[in-house]
Short mmCIF file of C-alpha atoms and ligand atoms in Angstrom, two decimals:
data_model
loop_
_atom_site.label_atom_id
_atom_site.label_comp_id
_atom_site.label_asym_id
_atom_site.label_seq_id
_atom_site.Cartn_x
_atom_site.Cartn_y
_atom_site.Cartn_z
CA UNK J 1 0.00 0.00 0.00
CA UNK J 2 1.03 3.60 -0.56
CA UNK J 3 0.41 6.19 2.13
CA UNK J 4 0.52 9.96 1.74
CA UNK J 5 -0.08 13.15 3.60
CA UNK J 6 -2.08 15.70 1.65
CA UNK J 7 -3.41 19.15 2.30
CA UNK J 8 -7.07 19.55 3.19
CA UNK J 9 -8.62 22.48 5.01
CA UNK J 10 -5.14 23.80 5.68
CA UNK J 11 -4.03 20.66 7.46
CA UNK J 12 -1.82 17.68 6.66
CA UNK J 13 -4.21 14.74 6.54
CA UNK J 14 -3.40 11.07 6.00
CA UNK J 15 -4.34 9.25 2.83
CA UNK J 16 -4.12 5.89 1.19
CA UNK J 17 -3.44 5.78 -2.57
CA UNK J 18 -5.48 3.05 -4.22
CA UNK J 19 -4.03 1.01 -7.08
CA UNK J 20 -6.17 3.03 -9.52
CA UNK J 21 -4.61 6.28 -8.33
CA UNK J 22 -7.32 7.59 -6.02
CA UNK J 23 -6.53 9.09 -2.65
CA UNK J 24 -8.71 7.84 0.20
CA UNK J 25 -8.98 10.08 3.22
CA UNK J 26 -7.97 8.10 6.31
CA UNK J 27 -9.80 10.53 8.55
CA UNK J 28 -12.85 8.51 7.52
CA UNK J 29 -11.58 5.65 9.66
CA UNK J 30 -10.40 7.79 12.52
CA UNK J 31 -6.79 8.73 11.75
CA UNK J 32 -5.74 12.36 12.04
CA UNK J 33 -2.18 12.12 10.71
CA UNK J 34 0.03 9.60 8.99
CA UNK J 35 2.27 9.60 12.05
CA UNK J 36 -0.67 8.61 14.24
CA UNK J 37 -1.56 5.93 11.68
CA UNK J 38 1.96 4.46 11.83
CA UNK J 39 1.93 4.60 15.64
CA UNK J 40 -1.23 2.50 15.59
CA UNK J 41 0.68 -0.48 14.22
CA UNK J 42 -0.58 -3.53 12.38
CA UNK J 43 -4.16 -2.98 13.46
CA UNK J 44 -4.19 0.32 11.53
CA UNK J 45 -2.84 -1.40 8.42
CA UNK J 46 -5.58 -4.01 8.61
CA UNK J 47 -8.24 -1.33 8.93
CA UNK J 48 -6.80 0.57 5.97
CA UNK J 49 -6.76 -2.58 3.86
CA UNK J 50 -10.37 -3.25 4.66
CA UNK J 51 -11.26 0.39 4.01
CA UNK J 52 -9.66 0.21 0.55
CA UNK J 53 -11.49 -3.04 -0.27
CA UNK J 54 -14.88 -1.65 0.62
CA UNK J 55 -14.59 0.89 -2.22
CA UNK J 56 -16.17 3.46 0.01
CA UNK J 57 -18.37 6.29 -1.03
CA UNK J 58 -16.16 8.27 1.32
CA UNK J 59 -13.99 11.05 -0.06
CA UNK J 60 -11.85 9.79 -2.93
CA UNK J 61 -9.70 12.30 -4.73
CA UNK J 62 -7.82 11.98 -7.98
CA UNK J 63 -4.11 11.91 -7.10
CA UNK J 64 -3.47 14.85 -9.46
CA UNK J 65 -6.15 16.88 -7.69
CA UNK J 66 -4.59 16.84 -4.22
CA UNK J 67 -1.58 18.72 -2.96
CA UNK J 68 0.76 16.08 -1.60
CA UNK J 69 2.94 16.99 1.35
CA UNK J 70 5.94 15.11 2.70
CA UNK J 71 4.46 11.83 4.01
CA UNK J 72 5.67 12.75 7.50
CA UNK J 73 5.71 16.55 7.31
CA UNK J 74 7.28 17.03 10.76
CA UNK J 75 9.26 13.90 11.55
CA UNK J 76 10.49 13.56 15.13
CA UNK J 77 13.77 12.38 13.68
CA UNK J 78 15.16 12.62 10.18
CA UNK J 79 18.40 10.72 10.46
CA UNK J 80 20.89 10.65 7.60
CA UNK J 81 23.79 8.37 6.80
CA UNK J 82 26.86 9.83 5.10
CA UNK J 83 29.31 8.10 2.76
CA UNK J 84 27.21 4.94 2.63
CA UNK J 85 27.57 3.91 -1.02
CA UNK J 86 30.80 2.29 -2.18
CA UNK J 87 30.73 4.29 -5.42
CA UNK J 88 30.16 7.62 -3.59
CA UNK J 89 32.84 6.97 -0.96
CA UNK J 90 35.26 6.33 -3.83
CA UNK J 91 34.37 9.54 -5.70
CA UNK J 92 34.86 11.65 -2.58
CA UNK J 93 38.25 10.04 -1.93
CA UNK J 94 37.05 8.70 1.43
CA UNK J 95 37.99 5.33 2.87
CA UNK J 96 35.21 2.76 3.13
CA UNK J 97 34.06 3.64 6.66
CA UNK J 98 34.14 1.15 9.52
CA UNK J 99 31.45 3.04 11.48
CA UNK J 100 28.43 4.74 9.90
CA UNK J 101 28.62 8.54 9.63
CA UNK J 102 25.37 9.84 11.11
CA UNK J 103 23.92 13.32 10.99
CA UNK J 104 20.43 14.74 10.94
CA UNK J 105 18.24 17.27 9.27
CA UNK J 106 15.68 19.25 11.28
CA UNK J 107 11.97 18.97 10.58
CA UNK J 108 12.00 22.60 9.36
CA UNK J 109 13.98 21.41 6.30
CA UNK J 110 11.26 19.00 5.15
CA UNK J 111 9.19 19.81 2.06
CA UNK J 112 6.87 17.68 -0.05
CA UNK J 113 6.84 16.70 -3.70
CA UNK J 114 6.47 19.67 -6.02
CA UNK J 115 7.52 22.19 -3.37
CA UNK J 116 10.34 24.60 -4.13
CA UNK J 117 13.91 23.92 -3.07
CA UNK J 118 15.07 27.42 -2.12
CA UNK J 119 18.76 28.06 -2.73
CA UNK J 120 20.09 30.20 0.12
CA UNK J 121 21.85 33.40 -0.90
CA UNK J 122 24.74 32.61 1.44
CA UNK J 123 25.83 29.34 -0.24
CA UNK J 124 27.86 29.12 -3.43
CA UNK J 125 27.65 25.34 -3.72
CA UNK J 126 24.14 23.92 -3.23
CA UNK J 127 24.17 20.26 -4.23
CA UNK J 128 21.77 17.34 -4.65
CA UNK J 129 21.80 13.79 -3.23
CA UNK J 130 19.34 11.10 -4.33
CA UNK J 131 18.53 8.87 -1.35
CA UNK J 132 16.51 5.82 -0.39
CA UNK J 133 14.91 6.13 3.04
CA UNK J 134 13.17 3.74 5.40
CA UNK J 135 10.48 4.61 7.90
CA UNK J 136 10.28 3.13 11.38
CA UNK J 137 7.07 1.30 12.25
CA UNK J 138 7.60 -0.33 15.62
CA UNK J 139 10.22 1.59 17.55
CA UNK J 140 12.70 0.28 20.04
CA UNK J 141 16.07 0.42 21.70
CA UNK J 142 18.87 -2.10 21.11
CA UNK J 143 17.16 -3.61 18.10
CA UNK J 144 18.75 -6.86 17.02
CA UNK J 145 19.84 -6.69 13.38
CA UNK J 146 18.14 -9.98 12.48
CA UNK J 147 14.79 -8.56 13.61
CA UNK J 148 15.07 -5.54 11.30
CA UNK J 149 11.92 -6.28 9.32
CA UNK J 150 9.77 -6.12 12.48
CA UNK J 151 10.65 -2.42 12.74
CA UNK J 152 10.32 -1.10 9.18
CA UNK J 153 6.95 0.38 8.22
CA UNK J 154 7.96 1.21 4.68
CA UNK J 155 10.12 3.15 2.27
CA UNK J 156 10.26 6.59 0.72
CA UNK J 157 12.55 8.92 -1.23
CA UNK J 158 14.61 11.83 0.10
CA UNK J 159 16.74 14.43 -1.64
CA UNK J 160 19.53 15.25 0.83
CA UNK J 161 20.10 18.78 -0.52
CA UNK J 162 23.41 20.07 0.79
CA UNK J 163 25.26 23.39 0.84
CA UNK J 164 28.80 22.00 0.39
CA UNK J 165 30.53 25.16 1.62
CA UNK J 166 28.53 25.09 4.87
CA UNK J 167 28.93 21.32 5.19
CA UNK J 168 32.71 21.60 4.99
CA UNK J 169 33.21 24.75 7.03
CA UNK J 170 33.66 22.57 10.14
CA UNK J 171 33.89 18.85 10.89
CA UNK J 172 30.15 18.80 11.67
CA UNK J 173 27.98 18.58 8.56
CA UNK J 174 24.71 19.68 10.12
CA UNK J 175 24.69 23.34 9.06
CA UNK J 176 25.22 22.46 5.41
CA UNK J 177 22.44 19.91 5.52
CA UNK J 178 19.52 21.58 7.21
CA UNK J 179 18.73 24.86 5.49
CA UNK J 180 14.97 25.27 5.16
CA UNK J 181 13.65 23.25 2.16
CA UNK J 182 16.77 21.03 2.06
CA UNK J 183 14.85 17.80 2.77
CA UNK J 184 12.38 17.10 -0.04
CA UNK J 185 10.59 13.85 0.80
CA UNK J 186 7.95 11.64 -0.81
CA UNK J 187 5.85 11.34 -2.80
CA UNK J 188 4.56 8.59 -0.50
CA UNK J 189 5.59 5.76 1.78
CA UNK J 190 5.38 2.33 0.17
CA UNK J 191 4.76 -0.33 2.82
CA UNK J 192 7.53 -2.81 3.46
CA UNK J 193 5.55 -5.80 2.16
CA UNK J 194 5.60 -4.32 -1.36
CA UNK J 195 9.38 -4.27 -1.67
CA UNK J 196 10.83 -7.76 -1.93
CA UNK J 197 14.44 -6.69 -1.39
CA UNK J 198 15.22 -3.12 -0.26
CA UNK J 199 18.89 -3.79 -0.96
CA UNK J 200 18.34 -4.24 -4.69
CA UNK J 201 16.60 -1.08 -5.88
CA UNK J 202 17.65 1.13 -8.75
CA UNK J 203 18.07 4.79 -7.76
CA UNK J 204 18.59 7.80 -10.02
CA UNK J 205 18.92 11.55 -9.91
CA UNK J 206 17.72 13.38 -13.00
CA UNK J 207 18.02 17.14 -13.44
CA UNK J 208 16.49 18.85 -16.47
CA UNK J 209 16.31 15.48 -18.21
CA UNK J 210 19.95 14.55 -17.58
CA UNK J 211 20.75 11.49 -15.45
CA UNK J 212 23.43 12.52 -12.93
CA UNK J 213 23.27 9.64 -10.45
CA UNK J 214 22.44 6.08 -11.46
CA UNK J 215 23.07 3.30 -8.97
CA UNK J 216 21.43 0.57 -6.92
CA UNK J 217 20.91 0.11 -3.19
CA UNK J 218 23.06 -3.04 -3.35
CA UNK J 219 25.98 -0.57 -3.22
CA UNK J 220 25.02 0.38 0.34
CA UNK J 221 27.86 -0.21 2.80
CA UNK J 222 25.70 -0.23 5.94
CA UNK J 223 22.36 -1.83 5.17
CA UNK J 224 19.07 -1.51 7.02
CA UNK J 225 19.77 -4.22 9.67
CA UNK J 226 23.18 -2.69 10.51
CA UNK J 227 21.74 0.81 10.70
CA UNK J 228 18.84 -0.19 12.94
CA UNK J 229 21.17 -1.97 15.34
CA UNK J 230 23.73 0.85 15.37
CA UNK J 231 21.30 3.74 15.78
CA UNK J 232 19.18 2.01 18.43
CA UNK J 233 22.29 1.08 20.39
CA UNK J 234 22.44 4.80 21.24
CA UNK J 235 18.88 6.13 21.19
CA UNK J 236 15.28 4.98 21.01
CA UNK J 237 13.82 4.77 17.53
CA UNK J 238 10.18 5.81 17.40
CA UNK J 239 7.36 5.21 14.92
CA UNK J 240 7.63 7.56 11.95
CA UNK J 241 11.33 8.24 12.36
CA UNK J 242 12.96 8.41 8.94
CA UNK J 243 16.41 7.13 8.11
CA UNK J 244 17.84 8.31 4.80
CA UNK J 245 20.49 5.81 3.84
CA UNK J 246 22.96 7.94 1.90
CA UNK J 247 23.65 8.84 -1.72
CA UNK J 248 25.44 7.07 -4.56
CA UNK J 249 28.11 8.49 -6.88
CA UNK J 250 27.45 11.41 -9.20
CA UNK J 251 26.82 14.29 -6.80
CA UNK J 252 27.46 17.79 -8.10
CA UNK J 253 30.67 18.66 -6.28
CA UNK J 254 32.44 15.49 -7.44
CA UNK J 255 31.70 16.12 -11.12
CA UNK J 256 34.23 17.76 -13.42
CA UNK J 257 33.38 20.54 -13.69
CA UNK J 258 31.16 20.67 -10.56
CA UNK J 259 27.45 20.79 -11.27
CA UNK J 260 25.63 22.62 -8.49
CA UNK J 261 21.91 23.40 -8.28
CA UNK J 262 20.63 26.47 -10.10
CA UNK J 263 17.34 28.36 -10.06
CA UNK J 264 15.07 26.84 -12.69
CA UNK J 265 16.39 23.28 -12.29
CA UNK J 266 13.81 20.50 -12.37
CA UNK J 267 15.12 17.89 -9.93
CA UNK J 268 13.81 14.33 -9.90
CA UNK J 269 14.87 11.50 -7.60
CA UNK J 270 13.63 8.22 -9.00
CA UNK J 271 13.45 4.83 -7.33
CA UNK J 272 11.20 2.90 -9.73
CA UNK J 273 10.03 0.50 -7.03
CA UNK J 274 8.74 3.48 -5.04
CA UNK J 275 8.11 6.34 -7.46
CA UNK J 276 9.47 9.78 -8.31
CA UNK J 277 10.16 12.79 -6.13
CA UNK J 278 10.19 15.96 -8.24
CA UNK J 279 11.00 19.48 -6.99
CA UNK J 280 11.66 22.78 -8.73
CA UNK J 281 14.62 24.92 -7.66
CA UNK J 282 14.37 28.66 -6.99
CA UNK J 283 16.65 31.36 -5.65
CA UNK J 284 16.05 32.83 -2.21
CA UNK J 285 14.29 36.18 -2.58
MG1 MG W 301 23.30 12.30 1.98
#
């Protein structure tokens, strides 16, 4: 199943996208947000499945007619993994890491599909990063790697937009990663049961029709079980937390010549098994 958040009456409301491309409003079965839906666990999924089967006369919107938001518009945690593709580690000249590099983006950076990525005036090197992300269903502390699938609600797409000059100004990457609008996410969360192998998914970045990143999640150095165990060895993972697993080779700064983001760019992250995340780029006014 595919789950979205969409705008209705000025609020982010939860929806289920039916196979024929209609959005069903999950408020009809008592859910006020997608986060609350995920927190409600397997019982919520069963109710949603039944709701979709009943072909309700309840509100059904054409997908094109709704304004999609990021599936979790204000995640409690948006955790990112750096240097996690073999091909990207190689292009940056970094060693294959022994320990995952972890940073985060604040919820204020999150935008939905179609929303503008705003290039800050202060950065000369805004860059793109196509990423595959997983969403926590059942939370926990000290999760055992082998039990990883008990904790994954589903998968989505993130563009880890990065101001390279701010990222590199100090050893801490955070300030280059979390400008407002620097975390496009969506267009939906695909539930885990729909993806046979999350470590064998094609992933691409396309800007203005040109493919700039083209890889597969099999290149991931630290995979979902490793990441769940490592992260939860330090802190509690909660339902709706999002972990963006890192970007493959082909980012702007590593190209010759560098290819940074420009106003007017049409940026698409594509993971065919999930969908496409498309955002326009504008200059800060
Ligand atoms: Mg990244």
